[in-house]
Amino acid sequence: MATLVQLNDNKSEKVKYSYSNYPFSISKCLLSHYPNFMAPNHWHDDIELIAVTSGKMKYNVNGEILLVQEGEGIVINSGQMHFGFSDTKSECEFVCVLIHPTTLCPTPYFEQDFVQSFIANEKAPFVFLDPHSTWQLSIYKQILAIFQDRTKTIAPLTIMAHFYNIWGSLFENMPTNTGNKAQQNNNLIIVRSMVEFIQKNYKERITLAQIANSGSVGQSKCCKLFATFFSQSPIAYLNHYRLNKSIDLLQTTDMPIIEISLSVGFSNASYYTETFRKWMNISPREYRKKHLNITEFNSIDLT
């Protein structure tokens, strides 16, 4: 079954926490569970901790692409645009932990002295976890420990103990924030504006000119920014966003294919089916049938 990332209107991820009273999300994922081995590009206020346990994937953070392999990981700072993918459709298993930075703030002084300075550090949008580095290897192991401890009765306590240790290592080793990344930050703001426009208007007919105008840039710069941040054109990004929306409808409704195609912004069902097949290597109808079979099997009472 496809894994869908739900997004807010500002393109930040709607994080579904694993505990009702604590802002933690802890899971083990397969890259193949995402459509076309690619998660949607998104951002959130939470700190994201990734530990690859088998295989490999590429990880795009603000347009910078890293290869993350078994035994390696990455920490994504708050507010960064990011997504994992495999252009060769290679499988990757990884532990993903999301923790909101407010959990580190028992007093305003903690937030001021130890949290905001790291979150606002323009030189630390992410930290790659190299197993040859002692402190980075320690963070990788503690991400795995968080996953192992998630079902304990005292899980919130042990998770926070690990997270405080991780944060201490990050804080001690964070780069000095003396560089000037104003242009990169400005581009990130522009990109967020354009993808927010796409998300709000994907059901309508959208042109390249409209996407560019939403970011107050020319069409050439618009295309360049999408290539940098998403490795695809603005129109391709729009179509992929529409496809992800259609997958949700295929999984959760009995709407006819033609109705789904029109409701997510495709001009006709034929073009939608053609685009869907190119992206998913299966037709919408076949995808729905496969998903329904999985759902029915999972609902059988085996007791």
Tab-separated table of C-alpha atoms in Angstrom:
chain	number	residue	atom	x	y	z
A	1	MET	CA	0.000	0.000	0.000
A	2	ALA	CA	1.285	3.475	-0.835
A	3	THR	CA	2.405	5.726	1.996
A	4	LEU	CA	0.933	9.208	1.598
A	5	VAL	CA	2.313	12.269	3.335
A	6	GLN	CA	-0.531	14.604	4.304
A	7	LEU	CA	0.306	18.293	3.960
A	8	ASN	CA	-0.988	21.499	5.497
A	9	ASP	CA	-1.889	24.533	3.401
A	10	ASN	CA	1.612	25.967	3.865
A	11	LYS	CA	3.140	22.705	2.562
A	12	SER	CA	4.287	21.621	6.017
A	13	GLU	CA	3.591	17.988	6.827
A	14	LYS	CA	0.615	17.053	8.969
A	15	VAL	CA	2.566	14.964	11.442
A	16	LYS	CA	0.624	12.102	12.987
A	17	TYR	CA	2.298	11.520	16.331
A	18	SER	CA	2.615	8.024	17.772
A	19	TYR	CA	1.475	9.119	21.245
A	20	SER	CA	-1.615	11.177	22.031
A	21	ASN	CA	0.099	13.286	24.688
A	22	TYR	CA	3.635	13.527	23.314
A	23	PRO	CA	4.875	15.024	20.011
A	24	PHE	CA	6.806	11.951	18.847
A	25	SER	CA	6.363	10.005	15.618
A	26	ILE	CA	8.360	6.774	15.384
A	27	SER	CA	8.196	4.297	12.507
A	28	LYS	CA	10.145	1.884	10.339
A	29	CYS	CA	9.514	2.513	6.641
A	30	LEU	CA	10.159	1.007	3.227
A	31	LEU	CA	10.846	3.405	0.375
A	32	SER	CA	8.787	1.171	-1.937
A	33	HIS	CA	5.671	2.097	0.044
A	34	TYR	CA	5.853	5.599	-1.412
A	35	PRO	CA	4.501	6.206	-4.926
A	36	ASN	CA	7.308	5.693	-7.450
A	37	PHE	CA	9.837	5.293	-4.590
A	38	MET	CA	9.576	9.017	-3.822
A	39	ALA	CA	8.087	10.829	-0.845
A	40	PRO	CA	6.509	14.236	-1.544
A	41	ASN	CA	8.794	17.170	-0.872
A	42	HIS	CA	7.635	18.692	2.408
A	43	TRP	CA	8.740	20.445	5.564
A	44	HIS	CA	7.691	20.574	9.215
A	45	ASP	CA	8.712	22.189	12.478
A	46	ASP	CA	9.754	18.827	13.925
A	47	ILE	CA	13.326	17.578	13.973
A	48	GLU	CA	13.568	14.522	11.704
A	49	LEU	CA	15.959	11.662	12.500
A	50	ILE	CA	16.643	9.065	9.806
A	51	ALA	CA	18.663	5.848	10.252
A	52	VAL	CA	18.991	3.582	7.206
A	53	THR	CA	18.947	-0.076	8.287
A	54	SER	CA	19.218	-1.708	4.841
A	55	GLY	CA	19.612	-0.625	1.243
A	56	LYS	CA	20.146	2.985	0.264
A	57	MET	CA	18.293	6.083	-0.881
A	58	LYS	CA	18.972	9.613	-1.971
A	59	TYR	CA	17.859	12.427	0.285
A	60	ASN	CA	17.126	15.917	-0.983
A	61	VAL	CA	17.418	18.747	1.548
A	62	ASN	CA	16.762	22.216	0.135
A	63	GLY	CA	17.993	20.985	-3.243
A	64	GLU	CA	21.189	19.354	-1.952
A	65	ILE	CA	21.148	15.616	-2.662
A	66	LEU	CA	22.935	13.099	-0.438
A	67	LEU	CA	23.311	9.345	-0.744
A	68	VAL	CA	22.367	7.660	2.549
A	69	GLN	CA	23.247	3.968	2.840
A	70	GLU	CA	22.904	1.168	5.387
A	71	GLY	CA	24.565	2.176	8.651
A	72	GLU	CA	24.264	5.880	7.845
A	73	GLY	CA	21.636	8.453	8.667
A	74	ILE	CA	20.665	12.074	8.561
A	75	VAL	CA	19.200	14.637	10.948
A	76	ILE	CA	16.950	17.248	9.302
A	77	ASN	CA	16.682	20.563	11.088
A	78	SER	CA	13.336	22.257	11.671
A	79	GLY	CA	11.709	23.987	8.705
A	80	GLN	CA	13.805	22.487	5.895
A	81	MET	CA	12.346	21.256	2.567
A	82	HIS	CA	13.231	17.578	2.188
A	83	PHE	CA	12.294	14.177	0.784
A	84	GLY	CA	13.801	10.734	0.246
A	85	PHE	CA	13.728	8.944	-3.090
A	86	SER	CA	15.357	6.363	-5.343
A	87	ASP	CA	15.669	7.183	-9.043
A	88	THR	CA	16.656	3.539	-9.644
A	89	LYS	CA	13.692	2.250	-7.579
A	90	SER	CA	16.030	0.478	-5.163
A	91	GLU	CA	14.541	-0.670	-1.866
A	92	CYS	CA	15.539	1.058	1.342
A	93	GLU	CA	14.439	0.303	4.897
A	94	PHE	CA	14.860	3.071	7.429
A	95	VAL	CA	13.781	4.218	10.862
A	96	CYS	CA	12.151	7.645	10.866
A	97	VAL	CA	11.687	9.645	14.073
A	98	LEU	CA	9.984	13.032	14.267
A	99	ILE	CA	10.200	14.978	17.520
A	100	HIS	CA	9.016	18.524	18.035
A	101	PRO	CA	11.774	20.772	19.421
A	102	THR	CA	9.441	22.142	22.119
A	103	THR	CA	10.027	18.875	23.988
A	104	LEU	CA	13.522	20.202	24.725
A	105	CYS	CA	12.204	23.370	26.361
A	106	PRO	CA	11.239	22.824	30.048
A	107	THR	CA	12.051	26.516	30.614
A	108	PRO	CA	12.407	29.553	28.316
A	109	TYR	CA	16.149	29.535	29.036
A	110	PHE	CA	16.561	26.080	27.474
A	111	GLU	CA	14.788	27.315	24.358
A	112	GLN	CA	16.893	30.476	24.180
A	113	ASP	CA	20.293	28.947	24.972
A	114	PHE	CA	20.159	25.458	23.473
A	115	VAL	CA	17.292	25.151	20.974
A	116	GLN	CA	16.730	28.332	18.973
A	117	SER	CA	20.434	28.809	18.265
A	118	PHE	CA	20.594	25.413	16.542
A	119	ILE	CA	17.259	25.693	14.728
A	120	ALA	CA	18.208	29.152	13.407
A	121	ASN	CA	21.706	28.060	12.352
A	122	GLU	CA	21.795	28.616	8.588
A	123	LYS	CA	24.834	26.352	8.308
A	124	ALA	CA	23.014	23.374	9.803
A	125	PRO	CA	19.974	22.554	7.620
A	126	PHE	CA	20.946	18.908	8.161
A	127	VAL	CA	23.625	16.729	9.717
A	128	PHE	CA	24.780	13.648	7.832
A	129	LEU	CA	25.509	10.726	10.164
A	130	ASP	CA	28.798	9.125	9.137
A	131	PRO	CA	29.522	5.807	10.936
A	132	HIS	CA	33.235	6.705	10.939
A	133	SER	CA	32.516	9.629	13.270
A	134	THR	CA	32.151	8.573	16.917
A	135	TRP	CA	29.553	11.173	17.854
A	136	GLN	CA	27.574	10.723	14.652
A	137	LEU	CA	27.583	6.937	15.038
A	138	SER	CA	26.282	7.441	18.581
A	139	ILE	CA	23.337	9.457	17.222
A	140	TYR	CA	22.604	6.737	14.645
A	141	LYS	CA	22.525	4.072	17.382
A	142	GLN	CA	20.275	6.179	19.574
A	143	ILE	CA	17.788	6.604	16.719
A	144	LEU	CA	17.584	2.802	16.577
A	145	ALA	CA	17.245	2.712	20.364
A	146	ILE	CA	14.306	5.119	20.195
A	147	PHE	CA	12.584	2.724	17.796
A	148	GLN	CA	13.312	-0.259	20.055
A	149	ASP	CA	12.031	1.546	23.159
A	150	ARG	CA	8.834	2.883	21.560
A	151	THR	CA	6.580	0.191	23.096
A	152	LYS	CA	7.909	0.353	26.652
A	153	THR	CA	5.632	1.529	29.435
A	154	ILE	CA	8.063	4.358	30.115
A	155	ALA	CA	8.654	5.025	26.403
A	156	PRO	CA	8.215	8.839	26.627
A	157	LEU	CA	10.914	8.997	29.301
A	158	THR	CA	13.431	6.819	27.466
A	159	ILE	CA	12.724	8.564	24.143
A	160	MET	CA	13.388	11.954	25.725
A	161	ALA	CA	16.578	10.651	27.351
A	162	HIS	CA	17.851	9.558	23.939
A	163	PHE	CA	16.739	12.812	22.321
A	164	TYR	CA	18.500	14.946	24.921
A	165	ASN	CA	21.707	12.957	24.302
A	166	ILE	CA	21.286	13.387	20.544
A	167	TRP	CA	20.639	17.113	20.911
A	168	GLY	CA	23.675	17.528	23.166
A	169	SER	CA	25.901	15.972	20.489
A	170	LEU	CA	24.350	18.115	17.754
A	171	PHE	CA	24.694	21.277	19.810
A	172	GLU	CA	28.314	20.608	20.764
A	173	ASN	CA	29.294	19.934	17.162
A	174	MET	CA	27.154	22.457	15.281
A	175	PRO	CA	29.013	24.725	12.835
A	176	THR	CA	29.559	28.382	13.643
A	177	ASN	CA	26.736	30.407	12.175
A	178	THR	CA	28.822	33.131	10.530
A	179	GLY	CA	28.114	32.465	6.858
A	180	ASN	CA	25.723	34.464	4.704
A	181	LYS	CA	23.012	32.273	3.228
A	182	ALA	CA	20.509	35.062	2.639
A	183	GLN	CA	20.072	34.133	-1.040
A	184	GLN	CA	19.435	30.464	-0.243
A	185	ASN	CA	16.923	31.425	2.453
A	186	ASN	CA	15.197	33.833	0.068
A	187	ASN	CA	14.939	31.093	-2.561
A	188	LEU	CA	13.438	28.759	0.049
A	189	ILE	CA	10.779	31.362	0.848
A	190	ILE	CA	10.011	31.759	-2.868
A	191	VAL	CA	9.724	27.994	-3.372
A	192	ARG	CA	7.404	27.646	-0.389
A	193	SER	CA	5.170	30.362	-1.851
A	194	MET	CA	4.993	28.590	-5.213
A	195	VAL	CA	4.253	25.141	-3.807
A	196	GLU	CA	1.643	26.648	-1.471
A	197	PHE	CA	-0.011	28.160	-4.554
A	198	ILE	CA	0.025	24.747	-6.257
A	199	GLN	CA	-1.454	23.043	-3.220
A	200	LYS	CA	-4.267	25.555	-2.897
A	201	ASN	CA	-5.124	25.633	-6.606
A	202	TYR	CA	-4.237	22.176	-7.965
A	203	LYS	CA	-7.895	21.455	-8.807
A	204	GLU	CA	-7.941	24.344	-11.270
A	205	ARG	CA	-6.130	24.889	-14.569
A	206	ILE	CA	-2.679	26.211	-13.616
A	207	THR	CA	-0.092	27.646	-15.985
A	208	LEU	CA	3.648	28.055	-15.571
A	209	ALA	CA	3.141	31.835	-15.590
A	210	GLN	CA	0.743	31.608	-12.632
A	211	ILE	CA	3.159	29.451	-10.630
A	212	ALA	CA	5.991	31.912	-11.304
A	213	ASN	CA	3.801	34.893	-10.411
A	214	SER	CA	2.920	33.300	-7.065
A	215	GLY	CA	6.607	33.487	-6.176
A	216	SER	CA	7.082	36.934	-7.743
A	217	VAL	CA	9.731	35.592	-10.132
A	218	GLY	CA	10.047	35.090	-13.860
A	219	GLN	CA	9.276	31.765	-15.523
A	220	SER	CA	12.956	31.023	-16.115
A	221	LYS	CA	13.861	31.420	-12.432
A	222	CYS	CA	10.745	29.463	-11.467
A	223	CYS	CA	11.911	26.500	-13.564
A	224	LYS	CA	15.461	26.814	-12.211
A	225	LEU	CA	14.267	26.782	-8.582
A	226	PHE	CA	12.044	23.731	-9.122
A	227	ALA	CA	14.954	21.931	-10.805
A	228	THR	CA	17.206	22.819	-7.855
A	229	PHE	CA	14.823	21.986	-5.024
A	230	PHE	CA	12.762	19.171	-6.573
A	231	SER	CA	14.784	17.898	-9.571
A	232	GLN	CA	11.747	18.362	-11.825
A	233	SER	CA	9.848	21.046	-13.714
A	234	PRO	CA	7.016	23.044	-12.090
A	235	ILE	CA	4.396	21.315	-14.282
A	236	ALA	CA	5.799	17.865	-13.481
A	237	TYR	CA	5.681	18.766	-9.789
A	238	LEU	CA	2.056	19.890	-10.203
A	239	ASN	CA	1.085	16.644	-11.928
A	240	HIS	CA	2.805	14.530	-9.296
A	241	TYR	CA	0.990	16.449	-6.564
A	242	ARG	CA	-2.315	15.813	-8.356
A	243	LEU	CA	-1.456	12.128	-8.688
A	244	ASN	CA	-0.789	11.849	-4.953
A	245	LYS	CA	-4.167	13.444	-4.269
A	246	SER	CA	-5.833	10.987	-6.663
A	247	ILE	CA	-4.197	8.027	-4.903
A	248	ASP	CA	-5.857	9.100	-1.681
A	249	LEU	CA	-9.240	9.138	-3.456
A	250	LEU	CA	-8.606	5.751	-5.085
A	251	GLN	CA	-7.861	4.266	-1.669
A	252	THR	CA	-10.655	5.861	0.324
A	253	THR	CA	-13.616	6.400	-2.036
A	254	ASP	CA	-15.606	4.624	-4.730
A	255	MET	CA	-15.620	7.677	-7.025
A	256	PRO	CA	-15.451	6.814	-10.753
A	257	ILE	CA	-12.013	7.240	-12.342
A	258	ILE	CA	-13.232	10.059	-14.595
A	259	GLU	CA	-14.607	11.942	-11.591
A	260	ILE	CA	-11.353	11.520	-9.679
A	261	SER	CA	-9.301	12.756	-12.618
A	262	LEU	CA	-11.373	15.933	-12.935
A	263	SER	CA	-11.539	16.557	-9.182
A	264	VAL	CA	-7.727	16.668	-8.862
A	265	GLY	CA	-7.220	18.969	-11.832
A	266	PHE	CA	-6.604	16.756	-14.864
A	267	SER	CA	-8.382	17.933	-18.006
A	268	ASN	CA	-9.635	14.455	-18.940
A	269	ALA	CA	-9.540	10.848	-17.775
A	270	SER	CA	-7.332	9.656	-20.644
A	271	TYR	CA	-4.520	12.079	-19.818
A	272	TYR	CA	-4.877	11.242	-16.116
A	273	THR	CA	-4.623	7.496	-16.785
A	274	GLU	CA	-1.624	7.971	-19.068
A	275	THR	CA	0.168	10.144	-16.494
A	276	PHE	CA	-0.726	7.777	-13.645
A	277	ARG	CA	0.633	4.760	-15.533
A	278	LYS	CA	3.914	6.527	-16.324
A	279	TRP	CA	4.340	7.460	-12.652
A	280	MET	CA	3.102	4.265	-10.976
A	281	ASN	CA	3.637	1.617	-13.706
A	282	ILE	CA	0.008	0.584	-13.239
A	283	SER	CA	-3.364	2.039	-14.256
A	284	PRO	CA	-5.614	3.806	-11.702
A	285	ARG	CA	-8.193	1.031	-12.036
A	286	GLU	CA	-5.574	-1.680	-11.453
A	287	TYR	CA	-4.159	0.278	-8.515
A	288	ARG	CA	-7.593	0.576	-6.908
A	289	LYS	CA	-8.299	-3.146	-7.347
A	290	LYS	CA	-4.922	-4.040	-5.825
A	291	HIS	CA	-5.489	-1.689	-2.896
A	292	LEU	CA	-8.980	-3.050	-2.231
A	293	ASN	CA	-7.635	-6.600	-2.176
A	294	ILE	CA	-5.022	-5.572	0.401
A	295	THR	CA	-7.659	-3.810	2.507
A	296	GLU	CA	-10.037	-6.772	2.406
A	297	PHE	CA	-7.253	-9.172	3.380
A	298	ASN	CA	-6.190	-6.984	6.296
A	299	SER	CA	-9.789	-6.789	7.547
A	300	ILE	CA	-10.235	-10.596	7.808
A	301	ASP	CA	-10.563	-11.810	11.393
A	302	LEU	CA	-7.888	-14.483	11.800
A	303	THR	CA	-8.665	-15.285	15.434
